[in-house]
Amino acid sequence: MPEYQENSIIDTIDRLAENFYRLSLRAPLIASAARPGQFVMVSCAPFLDPLLRRPFSIHRCNGSDTLQLLIRVVGRGTELLARCRPGQSLSLIGPLGRGFNPPPPASSVCLVGGGIGIAPLLFWAERLKTPRRCTVLLGSRTGKELTQLAAEFSQLGCRVETATDDGSLGHRGLVTDLLAAHLPTAAKTYACGPMPMMAAVAQTCRDAKVACEVSLEAHMACGLGACLGCTVHGDGGRYLHVCKNGPVVNAEEVAWQR
Amino acid sequence: MPEYQENSIIDTIDRLAENFYRLSLRAPLIASAARPGQFVMVSCAPFLDPLLRRPFSIHRCNGSDTLQLLIRVVGRGTELLARCRPGQSLSLIGPLGRGFNPPPPASSVCLVGGGIGIAPLLFWAERLKTPRRCTVLLGSRTGKELTQLAAEFSQLGCRVETATDDGSLGHRGLVTDLLAAHLPTAAKTYACGPMPMMAAVAQTCRDAKVACEVSLEAHMACGLGACLGCTVHGDGGRYLHVCKNGPVVNAEEVAWQR
Amino acid sequence: MAALNLPIDLSVSLGPLALTNPVLTASGTFGYAAEFAHLVPLARLGGVVVKGISLAPRPGNPPPRIVETPCGMLNAIGLENVGADRFIAEKMPFLRTCCCRVIVNILGDSIEEYAVLAERLTGVAGIDALEVNISCPNVKKGGVAFGTVPEMAATVTQAVKAATNLPVIVKLSPNVTDIVAMARAVETAGADAISLINTLIGMAIDARTRRPWLANVIGGLSGPAIKPVALRMVWQVASAVKIPVIGIGGIATTEDAVEFLLAGATAIQVGTANFFNPAATGQIVDGIEAYLRHQGESAVRDIVGSLRLGA
Amino acid sequence: MAALNLPIDLSVSLGPLALTNPVLTASGTFGYAAEFAHLVPLARLGGVVVKGISLAPRPGNPPPRIVETPCGMLNAIGLENVGADRFIAEKMPFLRTCCCRVIVNILGDSIEEYAVLAERLTGVAGIDALEVNISCPNVKKGGVAFGTVPEMAATVTQAVKAATNLPVIVKLSPNVTDIVAMARAVETAGADAISLINTLIGMAIDARTRRPWLANVIGGLSGPAIKPVALRMVWQVASAVKIPVIGIGGIATTEDAVEFLLAGATAIQVGTANFFNPAATGQIVDGIEAYLRHQGESAVRDIVGSLRLGA
Ligand SMILES: Cc1cc2nc3c(=O)[nH]c(=O)nc-3n(C[C@H](O)[C@H](O)[C@H](O)COP(=O)(O)OP(=O)(O)OC[C@H]3O[C@@H](n4cnc5c(N)ncnc54)[C@H](O)[C@@H]3O)c2cc1C
Ligand SMILES: Cc1cc2nc3c(=O)[nH]c(=O)nc-3n(C[C@H](O)[C@H](O)[C@H](O)COP(=O)(O)OP(=O)(O)OC[C@H]3O[C@@H](n4cnc5c(N)ncnc54)[C@H](O)[C@@H]3O)c2cc1C
Ligand SMILES: Cc1cc2nc3c(=O)[nH]c(=O)nc-3n(C[C@H](O)[C@H](O)[C@H](O)COP(=O)(O)O)c2cc1C
Ligand SMILES: Cc1cc2nc3c(=O)[nH]c(=O)nc-3n(C[C@H](O)[C@H](O)[C@H](O)COP(=O)(O)O)c2cc1C
Ligand code: FES
Ligand code: FES
């Protein structure tokens, strides 16, 4: 699997909601090679502070020259990205890591996304759009962050359900509350979001004996498997390195208890 | 003399020539207090690299709410400033240092500016425009950097002569070549530019027994007289601190030999 | 989150020296306070530590004296200062009007100079404490030797203590293998408090001219770049000694200051940040108050050393 | 400026080890080279120094292991590695295809472990030299003691030299009072070259949670922030010893690399910069060539230690 260090050009930056931005980037090398669930390391500043690149899932990709990132502003790096303008260039490294693994042919699947964890699921849903039933469960603090994304999943033919903390869209409560009802018909679940959410999804799937893949997060320095910094507790006391063993791993590989 | 830490707003950025930019900033506190020859310390980056503020002469000032900087791009800080856009805010500290001291009433004066050293002279020429003869000698590498500035000095009623390294405008050679001819009629000379230029001006004025003030440069950390970093060799073996003793000093105070 | 109107107590004590709040300025970065009078509400600070003073005036090093480095700067000022007499005559009158604690940073070439200087400053109205710089790396005959050998640091401390009844803070150099040994030595020798860190010794070269950037070749590294080293040393020292510790090194924001308090510092000093953000000290005083409110704490001294370790 | 077509000689020698150019990768920041195979023309490098290897595999520290700091980062990886046997079996096959020098960084808990490890790696095809890490601050029982006491550093050096006929580079820790004493000790003990610096010991705290950012509490500071300290130590050591010195610490650009060469380093290693700019090493090889051309020099070895001092 080739990896590239590529100077992408920003095509557009759209503000989807407060602190939620979608960047479209021209990056032909990376876009041609990217698979759903993979990520890129983005250089956020022209100088040495902030120093390290930031990891972002590939949110969408046309497979030839353009890819999109969905970015939630949480700190200095993401703030700088949100302030970029079309035409500027942004250095990327990617596509990195292991993506989602296909479900059994023609089976039903369930995608569960919490907050910014929704980002990689759209790319996956696009690629999954074969004749199969795809249910997408989306959770966030408030409805504003979900409306456009929910519509886009629907356009792909997915069945979408939402949950919000404030009840402003769909179920008031956790997105995991919606999951159990769908598991009897699902052959595989794919989840991305905060660790507690993914732990709950993993447990629910385990109870229902449904296969489950999750996309992990960890602070990263390199994204290349070189620094050994991006560790997560795995099963059997071993360590997982999110950038190489993941970000997408089988839920059984993670020590959710720790 | 009050000093302010003020968040200015960028009104306009004009590119006068390659790597030559003029920024207009709304900064009422500083603009009201500024006198010709003083400078401001500008924060160039939102984060910690580059860390220190950069000193820039006050290039023009309307005396109430707006001041201008003339910036030559030479490194990282100036590059960031050139990339700013109108509407952005820029933190300034100023007005700082000692400015130009007035010439005898109704006397003739001579202003000598080399390269970016022209910056503070326009503000000074504006304030000097009483019924007096003001000769302005401007030097630079090439004519492009001078045309607009020369016109602006002319509009103020100054008599302008130019010198360029490539001969593309005015005298081909050093701006100091033009000086001697004007000294018999000048009561005082004000110079700002590279150290060798100012040294030559100082020597010529000394020979002609004409008073001479120069505006010094030194790397600065604070601009406030606190770090003691901005040292230049002064006469009698003592040290001058450019930000407090200057930037404008009597040419006799400087040890030009060192 | 706690009630919004919680009364907050910012006062701390450095042994015998009571401060209204833990925010001080670092020596050499705040001049003699007058330089910042228009930019900082001086009365709002816990105190100012003035530029290092020697017995006789010193001219300092030839230029260039400073150079910027990644997230930091190097300085080789060479301890330029006006000397004790002019300091008392010319700088103290303004300092007495500041309404905050005045701590005088002192330096010397010999044990005797430290002692004589301490005696000279004792009894001068408005001086609240002495900070003994045993660590400046800029002057060849200066403090460097004192600050790297525990026995010598102890000797200076004893000499200064014997010469004054003012509270004595000893300021440690980070350029040592074992910072805890240095701290223990000056504690045993009677220091009332310890401040750390002074600058790391560094160097910068201009690749184009192939020359060092500083006339002095080497200089002291300060600023945010050194914060992780400073925080580690403050934590190690605060865990090892009983006297109060003042944290210094790269502090530019409220979060930075709080990190040092959590690591065990009773007070903090802001240095290089005064250059790029003169308002920093005042902002940090306000910021600590807001932080405590947000954390549901009512007194800054309750968070000193409250770092949570273990799972 | 010199003729544009000047032939440029980039080759240098680290004692018995000849390099086509002075640009190496720093241990722990370039994996086992395969990680960068798509991003760097490996054959263009002077060599790679692989992640530190111990005799037995090590799991490393619990997470979190890294945190960003101003212009730098802290790591407490805890020397996670696959151990000597798996390294030889799994990593060496690719490394043999790199067409550049392969230097194996080794670490141990005891003099014996160093010696046994050195012996084990000797004679393995494709290994060109050993770099002895006596300085890693991350593991409690690890190299820290060796790297801070001259006698212990000398003992490790002797043990490794006795166990191998490969060139032996000893990598020094900067967390010492007297770096020159450390360098002299390992030179006298027979080291073929010295590399420095390893990371500075640092710490970071999350003010919000009041916890250390690293599970290990303290970690090693690397990146541009430490460059001034590294450059100073390289200059001091290169001025004091006769064996070649490899400069490490915050090198990210051609200018950075050149500064270390001017200060006296015969070669340099790029560490943290590989993370934020994987192309850095290749760019620096090209950049040094361009720099020499621009300066009118024809061989990189002519600028080693050519810093101009005095007026
Ligand atoms: C595989 C992967 C995919 C991701 N995909 C996305 C995405 O599509 N959209 C999105 O908005 N965010 C995504 N994130 C999280 C994103 O990387 C962080 O929000 C971002 O790094 C924060 O940077 P900052 O400078 O704004 O925050 P700061 O808090 O200022 O960052 C400080 C440091 O913490 C690290 N950091 C902070 N939060 C995280 C985090 N949650 N995960 C990893 N490192 C973190 C930063 O890299 C940096 O080193 C992903 C993370 C991973 C590991
Ligand atoms: C009193 C005064 C007035 C000035 N007025 C102007 C002006 O009106 N317009 C203008 O374009 N420039 C002016 N300069 C020069 C200007 O400050 C520098 O060009 C600028 O700091 C370079 O910053 P940089 O980051 O682009 O360059 P870099 O080379 O990347 O800067 C690195 C470091 O060197 C310092 N530095 C570099 N060159 C100079 C210099 N010539 N003088 C002082 N410090 C320097 C920077 O402050 C910084 O610390 C003035 C300097 C002084 C002292
Ligand atoms: C320009 C400058 C001058 C300094 N002068 C002194 C001094 O005279 N005495 C002293 O003890 N420390 C001196 N220091 C060290 C600072 O007080 C402080 O210990 C150091 O800079 C680390 O803090 P910082 O990173 O916040 O700047 C000086 C530092 C700088 C940058
Ligand atoms: C993540 C990481 C892991 C490291 N692992 C090792 C190691 O195994 N052995 C070693 O000698 N040095 C190790 N180092 C230190 C580097 O080799 C280098 O000496 C140090 O990072 C300074 O260089 P830099 O500023 O260019 O990164 C490591 C550094 C980092 C950042
Ligand atoms: S981020 Fe460096 S190994 Fe995963
Ligand atoms: S710049 Fe700090 S004293 Fe002049």
PDB file of N, CA, C and O and ligand atoms in Angstrom, chain A residues 39 50 52-58 70-79 116 119-120 215-220 242 247, chain D residues 67-68, ligand 1:
ATOM      1  N   PHE A  39      -6.954   7.183   7.030  1.00  0.00           N
ATOM      2  CA  PHE A  39      -6.845   8.574   7.457  1.00  0.00           C
ATOM      3  C   PHE A  39      -5.649   9.253   6.813  1.00  0.00           C
ATOM      4  O   PHE A  39      -4.843   8.607   6.142  1.00  0.00           O
ATOM      5  N   PRO A  50       1.636  24.860  16.061  1.00  0.00           N
ATOM      6  CA  PRO A  50       1.808  23.499  16.571  1.00  0.00           C
ATOM      7  C   PRO A  50       2.703  22.649  15.671  1.00  0.00           C
ATOM      8  O   PRO A  50       2.647  22.768  14.451  1.00  0.00           O
ATOM      9  N   LEU A  52       3.242  19.067  15.443  1.00  0.00           N
ATOM     10  CA  LEU A  52       2.909  17.761  14.859  1.00  0.00           C
ATOM     11  C   LEU A  52       1.710  17.843  13.921  1.00  0.00           C
ATOM     12  O   LEU A  52       0.834  18.704  14.076  1.00  0.00           O
ATOM     13  N   ARG A  53       1.680  16.940  12.953  1.00  0.00           N
ATOM     14  CA  ARG A  53       0.503  16.810  12.100  1.00  0.00           C
ATOM     15  C   ARG A  53      -0.665  16.263  12.914  1.00  0.00           C
ATOM     16  O   ARG A  53      -0.466  15.648  13.955  1.00  0.00           O
ATOM     17  N   ARG A  54      -1.864  16.489  12.417  1.00  0.00           N
ATOM     18  CA  ARG A  54      -3.065  15.982  13.072  1.00  0.00           C
ATOM     19  C   ARG A  54      -3.716  14.922  12.195  1.00  0.00           C
ATOM     20  O   ARG A  54      -3.794  15.095  10.968  1.00  0.00           O
ATOM     21  N   PRO A  55      -4.193  13.840  12.800  1.00  0.00           N
ATOM     22  CA  PRO A  55      -4.868  12.791  12.027  1.00  0.00           C
ATOM     23  C   PRO A  55      -6.346  13.112  11.772  1.00  0.00           C
ATOM     24  O   PRO A  55      -7.050  13.513  12.689  1.00  0.00           O
ATOM     25  N   PHE A  56      -6.771  12.912  10.530  1.00  0.00           N
ATOM     26  CA  PHE A  56      -8.188  13.053  10.192  1.00  0.00           C
ATOM     27  C   PHE A  56      -8.609  11.920   9.256  1.00  0.00           C
ATOM     28  O   PHE A  56      -7.891  11.594   8.301  1.00  0.00           O
ATOM     29  N   SER A  57      -9.766  11.367   9.542  1.00  0.00           N
ATOM     30  CA  SER A  57     -10.322  10.326   8.689  1.00  0.00           C
ATOM     31  C   SER A  57     -10.618  10.894   7.310  1.00  0.00           C
ATOM     32  O   SER A  57     -10.966  12.068   7.169  1.00  0.00           O
ATOM     33  N   ILE A  58     -10.529  10.037   6.313  1.00  0.00           N
ATOM     34  CA  ILE A  58     -10.993  10.441   4.989  1.00  0.00           C
ATOM     35  C   ILE A  58     -12.509  10.327   5.001  1.00  0.00           C
ATOM     36  O   ILE A  58     -13.068   9.256   5.209  1.00  0.00           O
ATOM     37  N   LEU A  70     -13.886  16.010   7.360  1.00  0.00           N
ATOM     38  CA  LEU A  70     -14.888  16.628   8.231  1.00  0.00           C
ATOM     39  C   LEU A  70     -14.165  16.955   9.526  1.00  0.00           C
ATOM     40  O   LEU A  70     -13.609  16.056  10.170  1.00  0.00           O
ATOM     41  N   ILE A  71     -14.146  18.237   9.868  1.00  0.00           N
ATOM     42  CA  ILE A  71     -13.291  18.654  10.975  1.00  0.00           C
ATOM     43  C   ILE A  71     -14.089  19.351  12.061  1.00  0.00           C
ATOM     44  O   ILE A  71     -14.842  20.293  11.794  1.00  0.00           O
ATOM     45  N   ARG A  72     -13.929  18.857  13.270  1.00  0.00           N
ATOM     46  CA  ARG A  72     -14.503  19.553  14.423  1.00  0.00           C
ATOM     47  C   ARG A  72     -13.393  20.344  15.084  1.00  0.00           C
ATOM     48  O   ARG A  72     -12.340  19.804  15.409  1.00  0.00           O
ATOM     49  N   VAL A  73     -13.645  21.624  15.311  1.00  0.00           N
ATOM     50  CA  VAL A  73     -12.646  22.489  15.935  1.00  0.00           C
ATOM     51  C   VAL A  73     -12.625  22.234  17.438  1.00  0.00           C
ATOM     52  O   VAL A  73     -13.627  22.445  18.125  1.00  0.00           O
ATOM     53  N   VAL A  74     -11.495  21.706  17.913  1.00  0.00           N
ATOM     54  CA  VAL A  74     -11.365  21.416  19.347  1.00  0.00           C
ATOM     55  C   VAL A  74     -10.116  22.041  19.957  1.00  0.00           C
ATOM     56  O   VAL A  74     -10.000  22.098  21.175  1.00  0.00           O
ATOM     57  N   GLY A  75      -9.189  22.486  19.142  1.00  0.00           N
ATOM     58  CA  GLY A  75      -7.934  23.009  19.686  1.00  0.00           C
ATOM     59  C   GLY A  75      -7.212  23.826  18.645  1.00  0.00           C
ATOM     60  O   GLY A  75      -7.805  24.317  17.685  1.00  0.00           O
ATOM     61  N   ARG A  76      -5.907  23.958  18.842  1.00  0.00           N
ATOM     62  CA  ARG A  76      -5.145  24.884  18.025  1.00  0.00           C
ATOM     63  C   ARG A  76      -5.018  24.444  16.573  1.00  0.00           C
ATOM     64  O   ARG A  76      -5.150  25.248  15.652  1.00  0.00           O
ATOM     65  N   GLY A  77      -4.749  23.169  16.364  1.00  0.00           N
ATOM     66  CA  GLY A  77      -4.570  22.693  14.995  1.00  0.00           C
ATOM     67  C   GLY A  77      -5.857  22.786  14.193  1.00  0.00           C
ATOM     68  O   GLY A  77      -5.873  23.293  13.061  1.00  0.00           O
ATOM     69  N   THR A  78      -6.932  22.326  14.770  1.00  0.00           N
ATOM     70  CA  THR A  78      -8.207  22.355  14.050  1.00  0.00           C
ATOM     71  C   THR A  78      -8.687  23.794  13.837  1.00  0.00           C
ATOM     72  O   THR A  78      -9.322  24.098  12.824  1.00  0.00           O
ATOM     73  N   GLU A  79      -8.355  24.669  14.761  1.00  0.00           N
ATOM     74  CA  GLU A  79      -8.707  26.084  14.594  1.00  0.00           C
ATOM     75  C   GLU A  79      -7.997  26.675  13.366  1.00  0.00           C
ATOM     76  O   GLU A  79      -8.603  27.392  12.571  1.00  0.00           O
ATOM     77  N   ILE A 116     -17.941  13.543  15.848  1.00  0.00           N
ATOM     78  CA  ILE A 116     -17.024  13.631  14.721  1.00  0.00           C
ATOM     79  C   ILE A 116     -16.676  12.242  14.183  1.00  0.00           C
ATOM     80  O   ILE A 116     -16.179  12.095  13.056  1.00  0.00           O
ATOM     81  N   ALA A 119     -17.374  10.977  10.641  1.00  0.00           N
ATOM     82  CA  ALA A 119     -16.573  11.336   9.462  1.00  0.00           C
ATOM     83  C   ALA A 119     -16.261  10.174   8.521  1.00  0.00           C
ATOM     84  O   ALA A 119     -16.580  10.233   7.329  1.00  0.00           O
ATOM     85  N   PRO A 120     -15.648   9.085   8.973  1.00  0.00           N
ATOM     86  CA  PRO A 120     -15.244   8.031   8.028  1.00  0.00           C
ATOM     87  C   PRO A 120     -16.423   7.214   7.505  1.00  0.00           C
ATOM     88  O   PRO A 120     -16.274   6.491   6.516  1.00  0.00           O
ATOM     89  N   SER A 215     -13.380   2.073  14.860  1.00  0.00           N
ATOM     90  CA  SER A 215     -12.252   2.905  14.430  1.00  0.00           C
ATOM     91  C   SER A 215     -11.743   3.672  15.638  1.00  0.00           C
ATOM     92  O   SER A 215     -12.444   4.503  16.202  1.00  0.00           O
ATOM     93  N   LEU A 216     -10.504   3.367  16.043  1.00  0.00           N
ATOM     94  CA  LEU A 216      -9.954   3.902  17.291  1.00  0.00           C
ATOM     95  C   LEU A 216      -9.324   5.283  17.102  1.00  0.00           C
ATOM     96  O   LEU A 216      -8.977   5.680  16.000  1.00  0.00           O
ATOM     97  N   GLU A 217      -9.152   5.970  18.218  1.00  0.00           N
ATOM     98  CA  GLU A 217      -8.416   7.231  18.235  1.00  0.00           C
ATOM     99  C   GLU A 217      -7.284   7.167  19.245  1.00  0.00           C
ATOM    100  O   GLU A 217      -7.419   6.522  20.287  1.00  0.00           O
ATOM    101  N   ALA A 218      -6.187   7.812  18.943  1.00  0.00           N
ATOM    102  CA  ALA A 218      -5.094   7.991  19.901  1.00  0.00           C
ATOM    103  C   ALA A 218      -4.290   9.187  19.436  1.00  0.00           C
ATOM    104  O   ALA A 218      -4.305   9.517  18.249  1.00  0.00           O
ATOM    105  N   HIS A 219      -3.610   9.829  20.366  1.00  0.00           N
ATOM    106  CA  HIS A 219      -2.706  10.901  19.946  1.00  0.00           C
ATOM    107  C   HIS A 219      -1.591  10.288  19.109  1.00  0.00           C
ATOM    108  O   HIS A 219      -1.067   9.245  19.440  1.00  0.00           O
ATOM    109  N   MET A 220      -1.264  10.946  18.023  1.00  0.00           N
ATOM    110  CA  MET A 220      -0.287  10.402  17.088  1.00  0.00           C
ATOM    111  C   MET A 220       0.801  11.420  16.792  1.00  0.00           C
ATOM    112  O   MET A 220       0.523  12.605  16.661  1.00  0.00           O
ATOM    113  N   VAL A 242      -2.517   2.328  17.032  1.00  0.00           N
ATOM    114  CA  VAL A 242      -3.710   2.704  16.279  1.00  0.00           C
ATOM    115  C   VAL A 242      -3.398   2.969  14.814  1.00  0.00           C
ATOM    116  O   VAL A 242      -4.159   2.597  13.925  1.00  0.00           O
ATOM    117  N   PRO A 247      -6.570   2.427  12.057  1.00  0.00           N
ATOM    118  CA  PRO A 247      -7.499   2.730  13.146  1.00  0.00           C
ATOM    119  C   PRO A 247      -8.653   1.742  13.249  1.00  0.00           C
ATOM    120  O   PRO A 247      -9.230   1.603  14.317  1.00  0.00           O
TER     121      PRO A 247
ATOM    122  N   VAL D  67       3.118  13.477  23.928  1.00  0.00           N
ATOM    123  CA  VAL D  67       2.347  14.717  24.036  1.00  0.00           C
ATOM    124  C   VAL D  67       3.147  15.821  23.360  1.00  0.00           C
ATOM    125  O   VAL D  67       4.375  15.844  23.420  1.00  0.00           O
ATOM    126  N   GLU D  68       2.407  16.680  22.688  1.00  0.00           N
ATOM    127  CA  GLU D  68       3.056  17.796  22.007  1.00  0.00           C
ATOM    128  C   GLU D  68       3.386  18.892  23.010  1.00  0.00           C
ATOM    129  O   GLU D  68       2.620  19.117  23.948  1.00  0.00           O
TER     130      GLU D  68
HETATM  131  C1  LIG E   1      -7.414   8.003  13.184  1.00  0.00           C
HETATM  132  C2  LIG E   1      -8.011   9.307  13.615  1.00  0.00           C
HETATM  133  C3  LIG E   1      -8.973   9.897  12.832  1.00  0.00           C
HETATM  134  C4  LIG E   1      -9.544  11.102  13.198  1.00  0.00           C
HETATM  135  N1  LIG E   1     -10.479  11.656  12.391  1.00  0.00           N
HETATM  136  C5  LIG E   1     -10.979  12.869  12.688  1.00  0.00           C
HETATM  137  C6  LIG E   1     -11.902  13.504  11.809  1.00  0.00           C
HETATM  138  O1  LIG E   1     -12.263  12.979  10.763  1.00  0.00           O
HETATM  139  N2  LIG E   1     -12.364  14.729  12.139  1.00  0.00           N
HETATM  140  C7  LIG E   1     -11.966  15.353  13.293  1.00  0.00           C
HETATM  141  O2  LIG E   1     -12.395  16.495  13.528  1.00  0.00           O
HETATM  142  N3  LIG E   1     -11.123  14.769  14.146  1.00  0.00           N
HETATM  143  C8  LIG E   1     -10.614  13.549  13.877  1.00  0.00           C
HETATM  144  N4  LIG E   1      -9.721  12.971  14.738  1.00  0.00           N
HETATM  145  C9  LIG E   1      -9.353  13.700  15.951  1.00  0.00           C
HETATM  146  C10 LIG E   1      -8.373  14.800  15.598  1.00  0.00           C
HETATM  147  O3  LIG E   1      -7.135  14.232  15.210  1.00  0.00           O
HETATM  148  C11 LIG E   1      -8.147  15.719  16.804  1.00  0.00           C
HETATM  149  O4  LIG E   1      -9.345  16.359  17.117  1.00  0.00           O
HETATM  150  C12 LIG E   1      -7.101  16.762  16.495  1.00  0.00           C
HETATM  151  O5  LIG E   1      -5.831  16.167  16.411  1.00  0.00           O
HETATM  152  C13 LIG E   1      -7.070  17.839  17.546  1.00  0.00           C
HETATM  153  O6  LIG E   1      -6.072  18.744  17.224  1.00  0.00           O
HETATM  154  P1  LIG E   1      -6.080  20.217  17.816  1.00  0.00           P
HETATM  155  O7  LIG E   1      -4.759  20.782  17.570  1.00  0.00           O
HETATM  156  O8  LIG E   1      -7.236  20.993  17.313  1.00  0.00           O
HETATM  157  O9  LIG E   1      -6.340  19.947  19.349  1.00  0.00           O
HETATM  158  P2  LIG E   1      -5.342  20.052  20.558  1.00  0.00           P
HETATM  159  O10 LIG E   1      -6.065  19.516  21.721  1.00  0.00           O
HETATM  160  O11 LIG E   1      -4.785  21.427  20.638  1.00  0.00           O
HETATM  161  O12 LIG E   1      -4.211  19.043  20.181  1.00  0.00           O
HETATM  162  C14 LIG E   1      -3.169  18.802  21.054  1.00  0.00           C
HETATM  163  C15 LIG E   1      -2.617  17.455  20.748  1.00  0.00           C
HETATM  164  O13 LIG E   1      -3.540  16.450  21.024  1.00  0.00           O
HETATM  165  C16 LIG E   1      -3.775  15.631  19.884  1.00  0.00           C
HETATM  166  N5  LIG E   1      -5.189  15.286  19.917  1.00  0.00           N
HETATM  167  C17 LIG E   1      -6.148  16.015  20.501  1.00  0.00           C
HETATM  168  N6  LIG E   1      -7.303  15.366  20.419  1.00  0.00           N
HETATM  169  C18 LIG E   1      -7.072  14.211  19.763  1.00  0.00           C
HETATM  170  C19 LIG E   1      -7.880  13.122  19.379  1.00  0.00           C
HETATM  171  N7  LIG E   1      -9.157  13.087  19.678  1.00  0.00           N
HETATM  172  N8  LIG E   1      -7.314  12.131  18.694  1.00  0.00           N
HETATM  173  C20 LIG E   1      -6.016  12.160  18.409  1.00  0.00           C
HETATM  174  N9  LIG E   1      -5.191  13.156  18.779  1.00  0.00           N
HETATM  175  C21 LIG E   1      -5.737  14.158  19.431  1.00  0.00           C
HETATM  176  C22 LIG E   1      -3.340  16.436  18.721  1.00  0.00           C
HETATM  177  O14 LIG E   1      -2.952  15.653  17.618  1.00  0.00           O
HETATM  178  C23 LIG E   1      -2.192  17.204  19.319  1.00  0.00           C
HETATM  179  O15 LIG E   1      -1.028  16.427  19.346  1.00  0.00           O
HETATM  180  C24 LIG E   1      -9.161  11.736  14.399  1.00  0.00           C
HETATM  181  C25 LIG E   1      -8.181  11.149  15.210  1.00  0.00           C
HETATM  182  C26 LIG E   1      -7.614   9.938  14.832  1.00  0.00           C
HETATM  183  C27 LIG E   1      -6.568   9.331  15.681  1.00  0.00           C
END
